[in-house]
């Protein structure tokens, strides 16, 4: 049985996703509350927020039409990649999650740093901590002045300040709040279903402006891309990490890393760092 569609209407200067007939999810029929997305959410920029209409495979917006087909096929675990400003991402997230019976956006957690208790509590995490502090000078407790850019060349600024360095069994990650990120840089997105753990946002590699037109490796791109993880579920149900260059299986009861819903994470391998309090720029 196909899920019923939901209508998107203008409402009080923003968008509202209005619940229509009951949605079939699994073995039961459920009614879901009205979901509203206000475009004035901190960190959002105006952009492609035209008349999206209904989440339908017959939508006049080809991205919405394709998203409808993807969500119908797998409403809770879907992956959907597209390009656009962050405001467009949030509109499509609200449509697709409401279609699945979930609420978007997920509530943010407080933005105060939580690194008073170190997450570097095992040999693999201590190894990563020593490397990060030596190579990048990033302490576990963040600040409001460090600047993060795309690694290599004259990379674009992607964040100002950070909350903390988080050390998990999948490796080190820089943790950010929504307000610390430069959202204009993140134009490629992977929207995921509500039973997944995170969405992805990416910058686009920029063509070299040098005279040789290529970097040292012969690529026409001298810097790019940064992958940003937008966490909406923790990993407390996963004792070991997925494969990766830093991955170590420690069989932790509380999950392989203390990622927090509502926080944002970037691998330091993607970043160049400047403007820390110890070395202002």
Short mmCIF file of C-alpha atoms in Angstrom, two decimals, residues 84-243:
data_model
loop_
_atom_site.label_atom_id
_atom_site.label_comp_id
_atom_site.label_asym_id
_atom_site.label_seq_id
_atom_site.Cartn_x
_atom_site.Cartn_y
_atom_site.Cartn_z
CA UNK A 84 21.15 23.39 -3.61
CA UNK A 85 21.36 25.92 -0.77
CA UNK A 86 20.86 24.77 2.80
CA UNK A 87 17.34 26.25 2.86
CA UNK A 88 16.36 23.85 0.06
CA UNK A 89 17.82 20.96 2.04
CA UNK A 90 15.66 21.82 5.04
CA UNK A 91 12.53 22.08 2.91
CA UNK A 92 13.11 18.65 1.39
CA UNK A 93 14.01 17.22 4.80
CA UNK A 94 10.73 18.48 6.25
CA UNK A 95 8.73 16.99 3.38
CA UNK A 96 10.43 13.60 3.35
CA UNK A 97 10.53 13.08 7.11
CA UNK A 98 6.88 14.09 7.51
CA UNK A 99 6.04 11.61 4.76
CA UNK A 100 7.78 8.96 6.88
CA UNK A 101 5.96 10.03 10.04
CA UNK A 102 8.96 11.72 11.67
CA UNK A 103 9.51 15.28 12.85
CA UNK A 104 12.09 17.55 11.23
CA UNK A 105 14.19 19.35 12.26
CA UNK A 106 15.34 17.18 15.13
CA UNK A 107 15.80 19.30 18.27
CA UNK A 108 19.28 20.73 18.74
CA UNK A 109 21.21 20.03 21.90
CA UNK A 110 22.70 22.92 23.92
CA UNK A 111 25.73 24.46 22.23
CA UNK A 112 27.95 24.70 25.33
CA UNK A 113 31.15 22.62 25.04
CA UNK A 114 31.05 19.24 26.78
CA UNK A 115 34.76 18.40 26.66
CA UNK A 116 35.34 18.87 30.41
CA UNK A 117 35.46 15.06 30.48
CA UNK A 118 37.99 13.84 27.94
CA UNK A 119 36.82 11.45 25.23
CA UNK A 120 40.44 10.25 24.73
CA UNK A 121 40.08 7.28 27.07
CA UNK A 122 41.82 4.45 25.20
CA UNK A 123 45.17 3.94 23.43
CA UNK A 124 43.74 4.54 19.94
CA UNK A 125 42.02 7.75 21.01
CA UNK A 126 45.10 8.99 22.88
CA UNK A 127 47.13 8.33 19.72
CA UNK A 128 44.72 10.50 17.70
CA UNK A 129 44.68 13.23 20.37
CA UNK A 130 48.47 13.54 20.39
CA UNK A 131 48.55 13.77 16.60
CA UNK A 132 45.81 16.43 16.41
CA UNK A 133 47.36 18.58 19.13
CA UNK A 134 50.80 18.33 17.53
CA UNK A 135 49.74 18.85 13.89
CA UNK A 136 46.81 21.26 14.25
CA UNK A 137 47.08 22.68 17.76
CA UNK A 138 43.42 21.91 18.51
CA UNK A 139 42.58 21.37 22.18
CA UNK A 140 39.66 19.25 23.32
CA UNK A 141 37.76 22.29 24.57
CA UNK A 142 36.87 24.56 21.65
CA UNK A 143 36.88 28.33 21.23
CA UNK A 144 35.12 31.01 19.19
CA UNK A 145 38.07 32.28 17.16
CA UNK A 146 39.74 29.36 15.37
CA UNK A 147 39.13 29.47 11.61
CA UNK A 148 38.67 26.31 9.59
CA UNK A 149 39.23 26.24 5.84
CA UNK A 150 39.25 23.65 3.12
CA UNK A 151 42.60 21.90 3.18
CA UNK A 152 45.10 22.90 0.48
CA UNK A 153 45.56 26.01 -1.66
CA UNK A 154 43.56 29.07 -0.66
CA UNK A 155 40.68 26.97 0.70
CA UNK A 156 37.42 28.67 1.53
CA UNK A 157 36.42 29.40 5.10
CA UNK A 158 33.94 26.75 6.26
CA UNK A 159 33.66 27.44 10.01
CA UNK A 160 34.53 29.98 12.70
CA UNK A 161 35.09 28.51 16.14
CA UNK A 162 34.37 24.98 17.34
CA UNK A 163 32.81 23.28 20.34
CA UNK A 164 35.33 20.51 21.00
CA UNK A 165 37.57 17.85 19.54
CA UNK A 166 35.76 14.55 19.81
CA UNK A 167 37.79 11.33 19.91
CA UNK A 168 35.96 8.12 19.04
CA UNK A 169 36.86 4.68 17.78
CA UNK A 170 36.24 5.82 14.18
CA UNK A 171 38.83 8.57 14.59
CA UNK A 172 38.94 12.25 15.56
CA UNK A 173 36.25 14.77 14.55
CA UNK A 174 35.85 18.50 15.09
CA UNK A 175 32.46 19.24 16.63
CA UNK A 176 30.51 22.38 15.62
CA UNK A 177 27.24 24.09 16.36
CA UNK A 178 24.99 25.18 13.50
CA UNK A 179 25.91 28.83 14.01
CA UNK A 180 29.65 28.23 13.64
CA UNK A 181 29.39 26.90 10.08
CA UNK A 182 29.58 28.94 6.86
CA UNK A 183 26.56 27.37 5.18
CA UNK A 184 27.01 29.10 1.83
CA UNK A 185 29.90 26.70 1.14
CA UNK A 186 27.86 23.53 1.60
CA UNK A 187 25.81 23.01 -1.54
CA UNK A 188 25.87 19.23 -2.05
CA UNK A 189 23.69 17.19 0.29
CA UNK A 190 22.80 13.62 1.15
CA UNK A 191 19.41 13.57 2.86
CA UNK A 192 18.77 10.41 4.88
CA UNK A 193 15.76 8.73 6.41
CA UNK A 194 14.88 9.07 10.11
CA UNK A 195 16.23 5.64 11.05
CA UNK A 196 19.71 6.59 9.84
CA UNK A 197 22.23 8.51 11.97
CA UNK A 198 23.28 11.60 10.05
CA UNK A 199 22.84 13.73 6.93
CA UNK A 200 25.81 14.80 4.81
CA UNK A 201 26.67 18.25 3.44
CA UNK A 202 29.64 18.84 1.15
CA UNK A 203 31.52 21.71 -0.38
CA UNK A 204 32.35 21.53 -4.09
CA UNK A 205 36.01 21.32 -5.18
CA UNK A 206 37.21 24.60 -6.71
CA UNK A 207 39.30 24.82 -9.87
CA UNK A 208 42.87 25.95 -9.35
CA UNK A 209 43.59 29.61 -10.04
CA UNK A 210 47.33 28.97 -10.43
CA UNK A 211 49.21 29.48 -13.68
CA UNK A 212 49.78 25.79 -14.11
CA UNK A 213 46.07 25.07 -13.77
CA UNK A 214 46.66 22.00 -11.63
CA UNK A 215 47.88 20.97 -8.23
CA UNK A 216 50.99 18.93 -7.44
CA UNK A 217 49.13 15.69 -8.14
CA UNK A 218 48.10 16.88 -11.60
CA UNK A 219 44.48 17.52 -10.64
CA UNK A 220 42.79 20.67 -12.01
CA UNK A 221 41.44 21.20 -8.48
CA UNK A 222 43.73 22.73 -5.89
CA UNK A 223 41.33 22.42 -2.96
CA UNK A 224 37.93 20.99 -2.04
CA UNK A 225 35.78 19.12 -0.70
CA UNK A 226 34.82 19.10 2.96
CA UNK A 227 32.29 16.55 4.17
CA UNK A 228 30.11 17.72 7.05
CA UNK A 229 28.09 15.23 9.08
CA UNK A 230 24.83 16.52 10.57
CA UNK A 231 24.12 14.13 13.43
CA UNK A 232 20.46 13.43 14.27
CA UNK A 233 20.88 10.08 16.08
CA UNK A 234 23.69 8.84 18.28
CA UNK A 235 25.53 5.55 17.80
CA UNK A 236 24.91 4.09 21.26
CA UNK A 237 23.47 1.01 19.53
CA UNK A 238 26.71 0.33 17.64
CA UNK A 239 29.58 -0.97 19.81
CA UNK A 240 32.13 -0.89 16.97
CA UNK A 241 32.83 1.60 14.17
CA UNK A 242 32.58 1.07 10.42
CA UNK A 243 35.86 0.45 8.56
#
